[in-house]
mmCIF file of C-alpha atoms in Angstrom:
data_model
loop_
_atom_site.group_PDB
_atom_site.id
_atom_site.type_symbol
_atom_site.label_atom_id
_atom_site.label_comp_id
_atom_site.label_asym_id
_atom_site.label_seq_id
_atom_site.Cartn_x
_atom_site.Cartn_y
_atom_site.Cartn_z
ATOM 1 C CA UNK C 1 -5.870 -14.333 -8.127
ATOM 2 C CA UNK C 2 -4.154 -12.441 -10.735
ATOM 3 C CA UNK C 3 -1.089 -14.446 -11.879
ATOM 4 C CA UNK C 4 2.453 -13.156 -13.255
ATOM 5 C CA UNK C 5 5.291 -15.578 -14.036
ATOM 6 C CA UNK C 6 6.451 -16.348 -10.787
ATOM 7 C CA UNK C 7 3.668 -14.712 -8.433
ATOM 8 C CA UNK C 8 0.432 -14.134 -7.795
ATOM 9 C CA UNK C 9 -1.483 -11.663 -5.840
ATOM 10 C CA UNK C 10 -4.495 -12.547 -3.992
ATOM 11 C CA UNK C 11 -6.786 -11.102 -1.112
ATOM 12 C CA UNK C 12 -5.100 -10.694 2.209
ATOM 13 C CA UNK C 13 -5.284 -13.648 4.275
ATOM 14 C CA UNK C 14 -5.950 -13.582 8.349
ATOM 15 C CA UNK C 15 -3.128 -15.341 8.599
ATOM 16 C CA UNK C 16 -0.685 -13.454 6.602
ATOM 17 C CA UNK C 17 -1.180 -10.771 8.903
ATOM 18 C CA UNK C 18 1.578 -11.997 11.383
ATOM 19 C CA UNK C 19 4.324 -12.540 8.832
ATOM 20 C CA UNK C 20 3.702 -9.324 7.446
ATOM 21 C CA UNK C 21 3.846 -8.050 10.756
ATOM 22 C CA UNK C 22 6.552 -9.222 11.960
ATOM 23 C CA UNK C 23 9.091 -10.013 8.931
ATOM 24 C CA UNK C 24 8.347 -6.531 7.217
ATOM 25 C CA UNK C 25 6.676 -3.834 9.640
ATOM 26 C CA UNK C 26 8.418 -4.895 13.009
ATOM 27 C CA UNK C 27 11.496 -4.352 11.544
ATOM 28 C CA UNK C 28 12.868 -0.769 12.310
ATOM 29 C CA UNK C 29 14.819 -0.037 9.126
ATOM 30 C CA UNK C 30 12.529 -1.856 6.946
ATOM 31 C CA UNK C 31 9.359 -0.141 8.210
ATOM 32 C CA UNK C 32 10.966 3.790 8.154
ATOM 33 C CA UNK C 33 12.454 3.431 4.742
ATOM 34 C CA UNK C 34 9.101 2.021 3.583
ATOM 35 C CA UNK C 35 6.600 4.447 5.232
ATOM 36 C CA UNK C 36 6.299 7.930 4.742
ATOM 37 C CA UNK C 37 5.882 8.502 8.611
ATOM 38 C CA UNK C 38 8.092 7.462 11.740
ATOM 39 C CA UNK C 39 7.738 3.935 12.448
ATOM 40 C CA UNK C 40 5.822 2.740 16.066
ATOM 41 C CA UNK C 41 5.482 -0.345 17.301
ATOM 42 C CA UNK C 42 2.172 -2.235 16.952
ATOM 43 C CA UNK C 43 0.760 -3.801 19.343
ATOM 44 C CA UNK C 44 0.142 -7.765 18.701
ATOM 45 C CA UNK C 45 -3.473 -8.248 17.884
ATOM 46 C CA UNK C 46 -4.121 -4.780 17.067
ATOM 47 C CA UNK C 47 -5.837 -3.519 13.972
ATOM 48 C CA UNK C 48 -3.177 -2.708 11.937
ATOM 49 C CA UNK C 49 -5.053 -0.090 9.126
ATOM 50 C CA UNK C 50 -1.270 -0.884 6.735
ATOM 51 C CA UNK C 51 -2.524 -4.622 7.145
ATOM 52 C CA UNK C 52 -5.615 -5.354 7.794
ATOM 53 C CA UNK C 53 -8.138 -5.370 4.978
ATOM 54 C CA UNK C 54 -10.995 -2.592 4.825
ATOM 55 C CA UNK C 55 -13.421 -3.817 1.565
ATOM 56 C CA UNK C 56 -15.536 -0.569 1.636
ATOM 57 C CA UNK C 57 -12.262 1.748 1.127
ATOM 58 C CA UNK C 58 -12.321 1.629 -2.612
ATOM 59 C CA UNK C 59 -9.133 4.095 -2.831
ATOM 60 C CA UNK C 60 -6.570 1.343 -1.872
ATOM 61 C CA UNK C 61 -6.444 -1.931 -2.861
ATOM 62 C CA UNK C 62 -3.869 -4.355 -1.035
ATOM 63 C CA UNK C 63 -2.934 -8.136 -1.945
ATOM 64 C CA UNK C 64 -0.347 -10.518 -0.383
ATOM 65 C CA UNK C 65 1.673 -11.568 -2.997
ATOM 66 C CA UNK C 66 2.841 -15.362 -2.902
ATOM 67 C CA UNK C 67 4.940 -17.889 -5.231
ATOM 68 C CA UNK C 68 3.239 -19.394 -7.897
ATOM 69 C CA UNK C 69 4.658 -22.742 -7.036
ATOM 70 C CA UNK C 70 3.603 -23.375 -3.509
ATOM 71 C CA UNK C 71 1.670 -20.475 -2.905
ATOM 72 C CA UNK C 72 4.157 -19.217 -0.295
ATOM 73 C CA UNK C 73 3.806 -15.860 1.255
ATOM 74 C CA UNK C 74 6.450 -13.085 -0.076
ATOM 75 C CA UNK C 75 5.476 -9.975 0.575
ATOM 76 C CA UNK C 76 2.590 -7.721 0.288
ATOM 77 C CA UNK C 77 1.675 -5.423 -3.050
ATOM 78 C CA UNK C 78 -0.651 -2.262 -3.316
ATOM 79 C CA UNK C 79 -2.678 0.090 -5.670
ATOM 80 C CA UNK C 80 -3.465 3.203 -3.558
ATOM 81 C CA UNK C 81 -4.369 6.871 -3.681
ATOM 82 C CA UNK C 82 -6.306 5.534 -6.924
ATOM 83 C CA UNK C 83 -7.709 9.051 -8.605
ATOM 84 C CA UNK C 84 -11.276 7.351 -10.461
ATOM 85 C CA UNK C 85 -11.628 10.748 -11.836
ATOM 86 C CA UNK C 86 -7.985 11.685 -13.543
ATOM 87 C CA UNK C 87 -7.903 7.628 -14.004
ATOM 88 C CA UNK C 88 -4.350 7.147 -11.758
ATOM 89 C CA UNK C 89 -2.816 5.359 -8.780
ATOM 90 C CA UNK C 90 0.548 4.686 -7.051
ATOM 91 C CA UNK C 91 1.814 1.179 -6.814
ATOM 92 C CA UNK C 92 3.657 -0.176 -3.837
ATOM 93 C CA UNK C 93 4.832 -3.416 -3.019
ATOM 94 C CA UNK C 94 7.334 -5.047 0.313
ATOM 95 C CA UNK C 95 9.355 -8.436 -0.264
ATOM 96 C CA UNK C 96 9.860 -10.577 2.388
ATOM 97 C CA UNK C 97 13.806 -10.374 3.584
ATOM 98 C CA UNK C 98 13.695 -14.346 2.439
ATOM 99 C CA UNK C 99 12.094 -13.159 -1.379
ATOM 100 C CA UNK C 100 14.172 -10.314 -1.668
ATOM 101 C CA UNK C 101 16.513 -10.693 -4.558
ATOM 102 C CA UNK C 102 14.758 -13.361 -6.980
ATOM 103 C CA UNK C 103 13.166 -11.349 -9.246
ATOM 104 C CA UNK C 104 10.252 -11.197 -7.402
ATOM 105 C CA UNK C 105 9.782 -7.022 -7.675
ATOM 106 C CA UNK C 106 9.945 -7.001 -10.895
ATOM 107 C CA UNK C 107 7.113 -9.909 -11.845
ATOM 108 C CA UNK C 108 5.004 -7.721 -9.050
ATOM 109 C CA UNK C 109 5.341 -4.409 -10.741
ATOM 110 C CA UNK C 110 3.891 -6.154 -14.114
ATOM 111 C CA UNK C 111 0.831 -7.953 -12.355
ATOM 112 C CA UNK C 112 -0.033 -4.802 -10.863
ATOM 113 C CA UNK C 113 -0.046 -2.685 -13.944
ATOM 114 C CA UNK C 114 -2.097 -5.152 -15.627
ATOM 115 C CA UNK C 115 -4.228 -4.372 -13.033
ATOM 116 C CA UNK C 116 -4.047 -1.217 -12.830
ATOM 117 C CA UNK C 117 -4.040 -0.780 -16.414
ATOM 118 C CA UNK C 118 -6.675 -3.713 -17.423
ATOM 119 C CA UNK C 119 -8.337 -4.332 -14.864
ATOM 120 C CA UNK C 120 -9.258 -0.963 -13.351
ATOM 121 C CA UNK C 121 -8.897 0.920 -16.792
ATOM 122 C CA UNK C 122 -6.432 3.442 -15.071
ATOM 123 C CA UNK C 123 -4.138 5.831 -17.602
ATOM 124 C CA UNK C 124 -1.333 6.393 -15.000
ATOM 125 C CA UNK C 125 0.181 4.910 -12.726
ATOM 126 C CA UNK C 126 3.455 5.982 -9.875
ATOM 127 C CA UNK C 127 5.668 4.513 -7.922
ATOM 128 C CA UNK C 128 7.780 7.301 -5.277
ATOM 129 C CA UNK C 129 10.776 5.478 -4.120
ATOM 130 C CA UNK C 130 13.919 6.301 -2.070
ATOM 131 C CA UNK C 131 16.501 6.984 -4.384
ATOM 132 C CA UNK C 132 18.995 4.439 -2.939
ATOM 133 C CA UNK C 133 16.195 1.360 -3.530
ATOM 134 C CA UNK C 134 18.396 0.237 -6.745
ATOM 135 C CA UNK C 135 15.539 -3.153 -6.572
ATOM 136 C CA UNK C 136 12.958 -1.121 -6.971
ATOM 137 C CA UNK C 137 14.163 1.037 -9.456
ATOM 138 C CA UNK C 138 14.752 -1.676 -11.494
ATOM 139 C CA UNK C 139 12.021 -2.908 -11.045
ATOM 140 C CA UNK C 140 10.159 -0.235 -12.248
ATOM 141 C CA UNK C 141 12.230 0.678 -14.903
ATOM 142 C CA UNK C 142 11.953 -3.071 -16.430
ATOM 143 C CA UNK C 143 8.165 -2.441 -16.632
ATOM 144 C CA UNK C 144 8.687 0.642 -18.513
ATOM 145 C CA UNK C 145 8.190 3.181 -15.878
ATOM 146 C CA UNK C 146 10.341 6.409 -16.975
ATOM 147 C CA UNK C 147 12.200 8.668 -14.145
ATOM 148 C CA UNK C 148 10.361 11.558 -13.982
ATOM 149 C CA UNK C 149 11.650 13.471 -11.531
ATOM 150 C CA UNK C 150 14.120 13.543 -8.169
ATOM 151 C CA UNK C 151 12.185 14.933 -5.081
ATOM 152 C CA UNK C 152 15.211 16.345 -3.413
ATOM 153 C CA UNK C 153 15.231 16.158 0.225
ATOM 154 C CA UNK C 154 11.579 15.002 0.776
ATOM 155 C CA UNK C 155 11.610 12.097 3.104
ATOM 156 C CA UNK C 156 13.240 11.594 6.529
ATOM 157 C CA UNK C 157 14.193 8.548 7.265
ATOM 158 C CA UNK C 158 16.557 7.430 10.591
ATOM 159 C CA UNK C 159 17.620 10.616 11.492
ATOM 160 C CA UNK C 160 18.813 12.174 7.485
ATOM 161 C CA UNK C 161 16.773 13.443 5.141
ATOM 162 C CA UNK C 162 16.664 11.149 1.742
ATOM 163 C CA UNK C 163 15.900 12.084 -1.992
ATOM 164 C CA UNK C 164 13.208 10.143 -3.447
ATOM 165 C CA UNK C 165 12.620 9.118 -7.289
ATOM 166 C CA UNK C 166 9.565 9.935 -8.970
ATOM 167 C CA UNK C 167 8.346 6.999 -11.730
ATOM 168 C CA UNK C 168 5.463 7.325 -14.080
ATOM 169 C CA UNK C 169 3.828 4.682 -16.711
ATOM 170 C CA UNK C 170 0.959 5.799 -18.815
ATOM 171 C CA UNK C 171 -0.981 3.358 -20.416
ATOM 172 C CA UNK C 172 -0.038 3.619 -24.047
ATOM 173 C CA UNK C 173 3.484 3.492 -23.354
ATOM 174 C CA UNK C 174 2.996 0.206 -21.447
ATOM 175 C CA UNK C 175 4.333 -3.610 -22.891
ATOM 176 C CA UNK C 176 2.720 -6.062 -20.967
ATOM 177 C CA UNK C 177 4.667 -9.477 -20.406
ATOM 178 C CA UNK C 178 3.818 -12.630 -22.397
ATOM 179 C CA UNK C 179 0.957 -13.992 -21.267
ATOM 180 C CA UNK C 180 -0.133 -11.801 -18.185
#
């Protein structure tokens, strides 16, 4: 598990599947503003490809992410579209409605650019985020990721079209928390 101040991120669990199913993806709102396509229902049981675990695709990398003390579930946290070859990858990462507001994001955002950065030995990673997602903005921001652009107009989500914000860390300009 790799281990932040408050969370940790380990390998997806069979049963995490359901929570993540149904506290982040089944919800309408939460699953449009978080995907970059229209959100469908899945059907219970199904093989969901944004949950379930595929250990030969070696371009995405997913964890659940759960508390430190307890090891309760909180949300789920990615490293996708990983580039081996320009040495990049976009992070990701979905709170539970319950986690949402603790601080959480931002301890996430660190343990995955250790990873990213450490572990991996990538030079760059992105986060693309709706430019209304204040949390994950600062988020990023506290991890040293630098606005580097506004993508005006680029995503459509219920029925308007939304900006979305454009973050970038490269390696050397990244301060990695106390002990991670």
């Amino acid at each position: 598990m790799l281990r932040g101040s408050r969370v940790g991120l380990r390998a997806r669990h069979e049963e995490d599947i359901p929570v993540l199913r149904t506290e982040l993806y089944d919800d309408v709102v939460n699953g449009s503003r978080a995907e970059g396509r229209p959100w469908r229902p899945i059907t219970p049981g199904s093989k969901d490809s944004r949950l379930v675990v595929d250990d030969n695709e070696h371009g995405h990398v997913p964890f659940s992410v759960v508390e430190l003390d307890g090891g309760t579930l909180v949300g789920t946290a990615n490293l996708w579209g990983i580039d081996n070859h320009n040495r990049s990858a976009h992070i990701g990462l979905g709170l539970l409605p319950a986690a949402r507001g603790k601080g959480y994001g931002t301890d996430v955002v660190g343990v995955l650019c250790h990873y990213g950065f450490v572990v991996r030995g990538l030079q760059r990673l992105q986060i693309e985020t709706l430019s209304d997602n204040d949390a994950m903005l600062r988020s990023a921001e506290r991890n040293g990721f630098v606005r580097e652009g506004v993508l005006r107009s680029s995503a459509w989500v219920l029925g308007e079209f939304m900006d979305e914000v454009l973050l970038g860390l490269l390696v050397q300009d990244w301060k990695p928390a106390r002990g991670a």
